[in-house]
């Protein structure tokens, strides 16, 4: 079953002008069904890239990090992890065997104050995971949609981010909110590409420290706020943002309707909202033992507490007052597998090297624990993507009405 079949009727999207700094043409907005709008993403991205062989893509890399320096810095942090930090990181995985919708299980496992327990687990998890991811091509901690089959993970990330900047109509001087901003690398790219001011929210102080340092060195107009977006209201003024985007953060959201109502509050009338997230697809059957086992293995790998569907996102957005303009899988042919395989292959090769160095006592023993945990169940992710059971590249564009 194709992932491009529309689960709900979607309003016709409006044209999106290209920012002055963008080198690509804006995607078509003339379609009213999900098949056409999904195709427009893929077709647009293929037009925006200039492939020379298989390595050169026309994107703005001016805010990208130096890979070797980033890897070296993260290696130092990981090498010096304390036993308590290691224990807290490994124990944090308990939350990914749970689901927000099963409150009884949450209470049984974590106690009555389970939201605080989840928060503490997320802090322990991300304070280590962000450095593990920085050892490879996923410092931004997301596998992007497959926007160009000839490009790698980093360039597909940039292609998707530039697509988002165009579809939410960012221009110089605009204020945009980035929910779950991580190390602020997406925010930096958005700002360099459009001239917009970006405010990023994240619960992890370690990542925010990195984001602030990175932005300061490049003199970018970025602001970062430490806040768990499950603790509402947000520390933001009403109608203070011209646009909003988030990338693979809402699987951690306890209450989608309440969160979208709060985002609606802080956006100006006419502002656009772009989401990229994890969803289970129509082909997924929780009663199928194979499907359920794949889901059980994937959630810890991608860090998902909730298991949303596209329909749940639509309902929560519309109840908050947004109009859904587009809803589709942003990957070419609805498959991320080529990029997931690339990331999985890299980290498996890195794991082999790390295990050898641990055996030779060049690296401390806890590196073996970290790498085995990081690479666990990558094949399940690839299999479920190819079976079209789940995706982490589901894309929604919505708008706050002007009146």
Short mmCIF file of C-alpha atoms in Angstrom, two decimals:
data_model
loop_
_atom_site.label_atom_id
_atom_site.label_comp_id
_atom_site.label_asym_id
_atom_site.label_seq_id
_atom_site.Cartn_x
_atom_site.Cartn_y
_atom_site.Cartn_z
CA UNK A 1 0.00 0.00 0.00
CA UNK A 2 1.47 3.34 -1.05
CA UNK A 3 2.19 5.83 1.70
CA UNK A 4 1.03 8.54 -0.68
CA UNK A 5 -2.66 7.69 -0.41
CA UNK A 6 -4.38 10.53 1.44
CA UNK A 7 -5.77 9.82 4.92
CA UNK A 8 -7.76 13.05 5.05
CA UNK A 9 -8.83 15.83 2.74
CA UNK A 10 -6.20 18.58 2.72
CA UNK A 11 -6.80 22.20 1.76
CA UNK A 12 -4.99 23.56 -1.27
CA UNK A 13 -1.66 25.02 -0.25
CA UNK A 14 -0.68 28.55 -1.21
CA UNK A 15 2.39 29.58 -3.27
CA UNK A 16 5.60 30.03 -1.33
CA UNK A 17 8.08 32.72 -2.44
CA UNK A 18 11.76 31.86 -2.45
CA UNK A 19 13.92 33.84 0.04
CA UNK A 20 16.42 36.21 -1.52
CA UNK A 21 19.34 34.07 -0.35
CA UNK A 22 17.98 30.83 -1.74
CA UNK A 23 19.37 29.55 -5.00
CA UNK A 24 16.42 27.23 -5.71
CA UNK A 25 12.98 27.78 -7.10
CA UNK A 26 9.99 27.46 -4.80
CA UNK A 27 7.90 24.28 -4.93
CA UNK A 28 4.51 24.24 -6.59
CA UNK A 29 1.52 24.69 -4.28
CA UNK A 30 -1.20 24.04 -6.85
CA UNK A 31 -2.31 20.62 -5.62
CA UNK A 32 -5.17 19.82 -3.28
CA UNK A 33 -4.46 16.12 -2.72
CA UNK A 34 -1.66 14.47 -0.85
CA UNK A 35 -0.30 12.59 -3.84
CA UNK A 36 0.41 15.77 -5.79
CA UNK A 37 1.78 17.74 -2.85
CA UNK A 38 4.07 14.88 -1.91
CA UNK A 39 5.33 14.63 -5.48
CA UNK A 40 5.93 18.39 -5.55
CA UNK A 41 8.42 18.07 -2.71
CA UNK A 42 10.42 15.35 -4.44
CA UNK A 43 10.27 17.05 -7.83
CA UNK A 44 11.32 20.39 -6.38
CA UNK A 45 14.27 18.92 -4.53
CA UNK A 46 15.50 17.13 -7.61
CA UNK A 47 15.40 20.46 -9.44
CA UNK A 48 17.22 22.34 -6.68
CA UNK A 49 20.26 20.08 -6.63
CA UNK A 50 23.17 20.22 -9.04
CA UNK A 51 24.69 16.80 -8.92
CA UNK A 52 28.25 16.32 -10.15
CA UNK A 53 28.87 12.61 -10.03
CA UNK A 54 27.35 11.69 -6.67
CA UNK A 55 28.86 14.18 -4.23
CA UNK A 56 28.12 17.81 -5.10
CA UNK A 57 24.78 19.37 -4.15
CA UNK A 58 23.81 23.04 -4.41
CA UNK A 59 23.03 23.95 -0.79
CA UNK A 60 24.20 26.59 1.67
CA UNK A 61 26.89 24.97 3.84
CA UNK A 62 28.13 28.22 5.42
CA UNK A 63 26.67 27.31 8.83
CA UNK A 64 27.85 23.70 8.77
CA UNK A 65 30.25 22.38 11.38
CA UNK A 66 33.80 21.17 10.96
CA UNK A 67 33.30 17.42 11.22
CA UNK A 68 36.70 16.45 12.63
CA UNK A 69 36.63 19.12 15.34
CA UNK A 70 33.08 18.18 16.30
CA UNK A 71 33.94 14.48 16.48
CA UNK A 72 37.04 15.21 18.57
CA UNK A 73 35.11 17.32 21.06
CA UNK A 74 32.37 14.70 21.45
CA UNK A 75 34.94 11.92 21.83
CA UNK A 76 36.47 13.80 24.78
CA UNK A 77 33.10 14.18 26.48
CA UNK A 78 32.25 10.50 25.99
CA UNK A 79 35.66 9.37 27.20
CA UNK A 80 35.18 11.23 30.48
CA UNK A 81 31.65 10.06 31.28
CA UNK A 82 31.28 9.09 34.93
CA UNK A 83 29.79 5.73 36.00
CA UNK A 84 26.67 7.59 37.16
CA UNK A 85 26.27 9.28 33.79
CA UNK A 86 26.59 5.91 32.09
CA UNK A 87 24.05 4.31 34.42
CA UNK A 88 21.60 7.18 33.97
CA UNK A 89 21.96 6.99 30.18
CA UNK A 90 21.39 3.24 29.99
CA UNK A 91 18.50 3.38 32.48
CA UNK A 92 16.83 6.17 30.50
CA UNK A 93 15.85 3.69 27.78
CA UNK A 94 13.04 2.42 30.02
CA UNK A 95 10.75 5.21 28.78
CA UNK A 96 10.88 4.01 25.19
CA UNK A 97 9.14 0.79 26.14
CA UNK A 98 6.21 2.91 27.32
CA UNK A 99 3.66 5.10 25.57
CA UNK A 100 1.98 8.35 26.63
CA UNK A 101 -1.43 6.86 25.79
CA UNK A 102 -1.03 4.07 28.37
CA UNK A 103 -0.97 6.10 31.57
CA UNK A 104 -1.52 3.06 33.79
CA UNK A 105 1.67 1.49 32.47
CA UNK A 106 3.51 4.79 32.94
CA UNK A 107 2.45 4.96 36.60
CA UNK A 108 3.27 1.30 37.25
CA UNK A 109 6.76 1.66 35.77
CA UNK A 110 7.73 5.19 36.75
CA UNK A 111 5.41 6.11 39.62
CA UNK A 112 2.61 8.69 39.99
CA UNK A 113 4.91 11.58 39.04
CA UNK A 114 5.81 9.91 35.75
CA UNK A 115 6.08 13.19 33.75
CA UNK A 116 9.01 14.25 35.96
CA UNK A 117 10.56 10.79 35.62
CA UNK A 118 10.29 11.01 31.82
CA UNK A 119 11.87 14.49 31.89
CA UNK A 120 14.80 13.21 33.96
CA UNK A 121 15.28 10.26 31.62
CA UNK A 122 15.26 12.53 28.57
CA UNK A 123 17.93 14.78 30.08
CA UNK A 124 20.12 11.73 30.87
CA UNK A 125 19.49 10.31 27.40
CA UNK A 126 20.19 13.40 25.30
CA UNK A 127 23.19 14.62 27.30
CA UNK A 128 25.02 11.51 26.05
CA UNK A 129 23.23 10.74 22.78
CA UNK A 130 23.99 14.11 21.23
CA UNK A 131 27.71 13.34 21.50
CA UNK A 132 27.30 9.83 20.13
CA UNK A 133 25.43 11.20 17.12
CA UNK A 134 28.13 13.83 16.60
CA UNK A 135 30.64 11.04 15.94
CA UNK A 136 28.87 10.55 12.60
CA UNK A 137 26.68 12.45 10.14
CA UNK A 138 23.73 12.88 12.50
CA UNK A 139 24.95 15.63 14.83
CA UNK A 140 21.53 17.22 14.22
CA UNK A 141 20.05 13.98 15.58
CA UNK A 142 17.69 13.28 12.73
CA UNK A 143 17.68 11.14 9.62
CA UNK A 144 16.31 13.54 7.01
CA UNK A 145 13.79 12.81 4.30
CA UNK A 146 15.37 11.45 1.15
CA UNK A 147 15.22 14.63 -0.95
CA UNK A 148 17.90 13.64 -3.46
CA UNK A 149 18.99 10.07 -4.05
CA UNK A 150 22.52 11.13 -5.05
CA UNK A 151 23.18 13.11 -1.87
CA UNK A 152 24.25 11.93 1.58
CA UNK A 153 22.72 12.52 4.98
CA UNK A 154 24.23 15.96 5.59
CA UNK A 155 23.18 17.39 2.23
CA UNK A 156 19.69 15.87 2.47
CA UNK A 157 19.36 17.58 5.84
CA UNK A 158 20.31 20.91 4.28
CA UNK A 159 17.98 20.35 1.34
CA UNK A 160 15.06 19.65 3.65
CA UNK A 161 15.82 22.63 5.91
CA UNK A 162 15.97 24.98 2.91
CA UNK A 163 12.69 23.54 1.67
CA UNK A 164 11.14 24.32 5.07
CA UNK A 165 12.49 27.87 5.01
CA UNK A 166 10.76 28.44 1.69
CA UNK A 167 7.45 26.81 2.57
CA UNK A 168 7.04 28.82 5.80
CA UNK A 169 8.11 31.92 3.84
CA UNK A 170 11.02 32.98 6.04
CA UNK A 171 12.66 36.27 5.18
CA UNK A 172 15.31 38.47 6.73
CA UNK A 173 14.25 39.84 10.10
CA UNK A 174 11.46 37.33 10.71
CA UNK A 175 11.24 35.64 14.10
CA UNK A 176 10.82 31.85 13.93
CA UNK A 177 10.43 29.28 16.70
CA UNK A 178 12.37 25.99 16.60
CA UNK A 179 10.90 23.44 19.06
CA UNK A 180 13.38 20.78 20.23
CA UNK A 181 16.33 22.63 18.69
CA UNK A 182 19.11 20.28 19.82
CA UNK A 183 22.56 21.80 19.29
CA UNK A 184 21.09 24.65 17.27
CA UNK A 185 22.66 23.56 13.99
CA UNK A 186 19.34 23.62 12.12
CA UNK A 187 18.62 27.06 13.60
CA UNK A 188 22.03 28.28 12.42
CA UNK A 189 21.39 27.06 8.88
CA UNK A 190 17.91 28.63 8.83
CA UNK A 191 19.34 31.96 9.93
CA UNK A 192 22.24 31.95 7.47
CA UNK A 193 19.95 30.90 4.62
CA UNK A 194 17.21 33.49 5.22
CA UNK A 195 18.46 36.16 7.65
CA UNK A 196 15.71 35.20 10.13
CA UNK A 197 16.01 35.40 13.92
CA UNK A 198 15.56 31.93 15.39
CA UNK A 199 14.53 31.09 18.95
CA UNK A 200 15.25 27.50 19.92
CA UNK A 201 13.72 25.56 22.84
CA UNK A 202 15.36 22.47 24.32
CA UNK A 203 15.44 20.73 27.71
CA UNK A 204 19.12 19.71 27.62
CA UNK A 205 21.59 22.29 29.01
CA UNK A 206 24.53 20.49 27.37
CA UNK A 207 23.10 20.88 23.88
CA UNK A 208 22.08 24.49 24.51
CA UNK A 209 25.60 25.39 25.65
CA UNK A 210 26.91 24.01 22.36
CA UNK A 211 24.22 25.90 20.42
CA UNK A 212 25.04 29.24 22.08
CA UNK A 213 28.78 28.85 21.49
CA UNK A 214 28.24 27.88 17.87
CA UNK A 215 25.93 30.87 17.23
CA UNK A 216 28.19 33.36 19.03
CA UNK A 217 31.25 32.37 16.97
CA UNK A 218 29.26 33.00 13.79
CA UNK A 219 27.51 36.14 15.07
CA UNK A 220 24.09 34.70 14.24
CA UNK A 221 20.82 36.20 15.60
CA UNK A 222 19.86 33.11 17.60
CA UNK A 223 18.37 32.77 21.07
CA UNK A 224 18.12 29.54 23.03
CA UNK A 225 15.79 28.83 25.95
CA UNK A 226 15.95 25.83 28.25
CA UNK A 227 12.46 24.43 28.65
CA UNK A 228 10.69 21.09 28.51
CA UNK A 229 7.84 21.64 26.05
CA UNK A 230 5.73 19.19 28.05
CA UNK A 231 5.70 21.82 30.81
CA UNK A 232 3.27 24.50 29.66
CA UNK A 233 2.84 27.39 29.14
CA UNK A 234 5.91 28.14 27.05
CA UNK A 235 8.06 31.04 28.26
CA UNK A 236 7.18 33.07 25.17
CA UNK A 237 5.09 36.16 24.41
CA UNK A 238 1.72 35.89 22.67
CA UNK A 239 1.80 36.44 18.86
CA UNK A 240 5.57 36.98 18.88
CA UNK A 241 6.65 34.65 16.03
CA UNK A 242 6.25 34.88 12.26
CA UNK A 243 6.71 31.13 11.68
CA UNK A 244 7.35 27.80 13.39
CA UNK A 245 9.11 24.54 12.57
CA UNK A 246 10.08 21.37 14.42
CA UNK A 247 12.02 18.32 13.31
CA UNK A 248 11.34 14.95 14.92
CA UNK A 249 10.65 16.24 18.42
CA UNK A 250 6.92 15.67 18.92
CA UNK A 251 7.20 11.93 19.54
CA UNK A 252 8.26 13.12 23.00
CA UNK A 253 5.12 15.26 23.37
CA UNK A 254 2.72 14.14 26.11
CA UNK A 255 -0.28 16.23 25.00
CA UNK A 256 -0.37 17.20 21.32
CA UNK A 257 -3.59 19.28 21.51
CA UNK A 258 -2.29 21.35 24.44
CA UNK A 259 1.10 21.84 22.77
CA UNK A 260 -0.46 22.98 19.49
CA UNK A 261 -2.77 25.38 21.37
CA UNK A 262 0.29 26.92 22.96
CA UNK A 263 2.09 27.18 19.63
CA UNK A 264 -1.03 28.77 18.16
CA UNK A 265 -0.90 31.35 20.97
CA UNK A 266 2.69 32.43 20.27
CA UNK A 267 2.31 32.64 16.47
CA UNK A 268 1.11 35.73 14.65
CA UNK A 269 -2.02 35.50 12.47
CA UNK A 270 -1.08 34.15 9.04
CA UNK A 271 2.03 32.39 10.36
CA UNK A 272 2.91 29.00 8.89
CA UNK A 273 3.91 25.91 10.84
CA UNK A 274 6.06 23.07 9.46
CA UNK A 275 6.34 19.65 11.12
CA UNK A 276 8.58 16.70 10.34
CA UNK A 277 8.02 13.72 12.58
CA UNK A 278 7.64 10.05 13.33
CA UNK A 279 4.30 8.40 12.59
CA UNK A 280 2.93 4.90 12.26
CA UNK A 281 1.46 4.45 8.79
CA UNK A 282 -1.83 2.81 7.72
CA UNK A 283 -0.07 -0.49 6.95
CA UNK A 284 1.00 -0.86 10.59
CA UNK A 285 -1.14 -3.35 12.52
CA UNK A 286 -0.57 -3.46 16.28
CA UNK A 287 -2.22 -6.89 16.33
CA UNK A 288 0.40 -8.28 13.94
CA UNK A 289 3.19 -9.84 16.04
CA UNK A 290 5.89 -9.00 13.46
CA UNK A 291 4.77 -5.37 13.28
CA UNK A 292 4.56 -5.08 17.08
CA UNK A 293 8.05 -6.52 17.52
CA UNK A 294 9.52 -4.11 14.99
CA UNK A 295 7.81 -1.22 16.78
CA UNK A 296 9.19 -2.39 20.13
CA UNK A 297 12.72 -2.40 18.71
CA UNK A 298 12.48 0.88 16.80
CA UNK A 299 11.14 3.20 19.50
CA UNK A 300 14.31 3.07 21.67
CA UNK A 301 16.47 3.55 18.58
CA UNK A 302 14.75 6.76 17.46
CA UNK A 303 13.84 7.98 20.95
CA UNK A 304 10.04 7.87 20.68
CA UNK A 305 7.73 7.79 23.70
CA UNK A 306 4.52 8.43 21.78
CA UNK A 307 3.34 6.64 18.64
CA UNK A 308 1.36 9.26 16.70
CA UNK A 309 -0.40 8.89 13.37
CA UNK A 310 -0.93 11.54 10.71
CA UNK A 311 -4.59 11.68 11.67
CA UNK A 312 -3.71 12.45 15.31
CA UNK A 313 -1.54 15.34 14.17
CA UNK A 314 -4.29 16.67 11.89
CA UNK A 315 -6.92 16.48 14.61
CA UNK A 316 -4.72 18.18 17.23
CA UNK A 317 -3.74 20.95 14.81
CA UNK A 318 -7.28 21.63 13.67
CA UNK A 319 -8.65 21.60 17.23
CA UNK A 320 -6.02 24.21 18.12
CA UNK A 321 -7.28 26.42 15.28
CA UNK A 322 -4.74 25.71 12.50
CA UNK A 323 -5.64 24.98 8.89
CA UNK A 324 -3.72 21.98 7.50
CA UNK A 325 -2.37 22.86 4.06
CA UNK A 326 -0.23 19.83 3.22
CA UNK A 327 0.29 16.37 4.66
CA UNK A 328 2.67 13.87 3.09
CA UNK A 329 5.79 11.77 3.37
CA UNK A 330 8.64 14.10 2.43
CA UNK A 331 10.94 11.30 1.21
CA UNK A 332 11.15 10.39 -2.47
CA UNK A 333 8.78 7.43 -2.96
CA UNK A 334 8.03 7.60 0.76
CA UNK A 335 11.22 5.77 1.76
CA UNK A 336 14.06 6.90 4.04
CA UNK A 337 15.75 3.49 3.93
CA UNK A 338 18.71 4.54 1.72
CA UNK A 339 19.72 7.16 4.31
CA UNK A 340 18.98 4.94 7.31
CA UNK A 341 21.18 2.24 5.75
CA UNK A 342 23.95 4.78 5.25
CA UNK A 343 23.85 5.87 8.91
CA UNK A 344 23.55 2.30 10.16
CA UNK A 345 26.49 1.15 8.03
CA UNK A 346 28.70 3.99 9.23
CA UNK A 347 28.02 3.40 12.92
CA UNK A 348 28.48 -0.35 12.54
CA UNK A 349 31.91 0.24 11.01
CA UNK A 350 32.69 2.68 13.80
CA UNK A 351 31.52 0.08 16.32
CA UNK A 352 33.99 -2.47 14.94
CA UNK A 353 36.82 0.02 15.33
CA UNK A 354 35.74 1.01 18.84
CA UNK A 355 35.44 -2.62 20.00
CA UNK A 356 38.95 -3.34 18.72
CA UNK A 357 40.35 -0.29 20.52
CA UNK A 358 38.55 -1.25 23.73
CA UNK A 359 40.02 -4.76 23.47
CA UNK A 360 43.47 -3.20 23.07
CA UNK A 361 42.71 -0.95 26.07
CA UNK A 362 43.14 2.19 23.98
CA UNK A 363 39.56 3.21 24.83
CA UNK A 364 37.80 2.77 28.19
CA UNK A 365 35.36 -0.17 28.49
CA UNK A 366 32.23 1.99 28.58
CA UNK A 367 32.74 2.83 24.88
CA UNK A 368 31.77 -0.76 24.07
CA UNK A 369 28.51 -0.34 26.00
CA UNK A 370 27.75 2.93 24.24
CA UNK A 371 28.37 1.63 20.74
CA UNK A 372 26.44 -1.60 21.23
CA UNK A 373 23.45 0.40 22.50
CA UNK A 374 23.66 2.97 19.68
CA UNK A 375 23.77 0.39 16.87
CA UNK A 376 21.11 -1.92 18.29
CA UNK A 377 18.10 -2.48 16.01
CA UNK A 378 19.11 -0.33 13.05
CA UNK A 379 18.06 -3.18 10.78
CA UNK A 380 14.58 -3.17 12.33
CA UNK A 381 14.25 0.52 11.43
CA UNK A 382 15.25 -0.20 7.83
CA UNK A 383 12.87 -3.16 7.57
CA UNK A 384 9.88 -1.26 8.96
CA UNK A 385 10.57 1.67 6.63
CA UNK A 386 10.74 -0.61 3.59
CA UNK A 387 7.53 -2.33 4.72
CA UNK A 388 5.98 1.17 4.95
CA UNK A 389 4.87 0.57 8.53
CA UNK A 390 6.45 3.71 9.99
CA UNK A 391 8.43 6.75 8.93
CA UNK A 392 10.34 9.58 10.57
CA UNK A 393 9.90 11.77 7.49
CA UNK A 394 6.21 12.60 7.72
CA UNK A 395 5.67 16.25 6.85
CA UNK A 396 2.80 18.60 7.62
CA UNK A 397 2.37 22.27 6.70
CA UNK A 398 -0.31 24.26 8.50
CA UNK A 399 -1.29 27.91 8.91
CA UNK A 400 -2.78 30.06 11.64
CA UNK A 401 -5.72 31.93 10.06
CA UNK A 402 -5.32 35.66 9.57
CA UNK A 403 -8.63 36.38 11.29
#
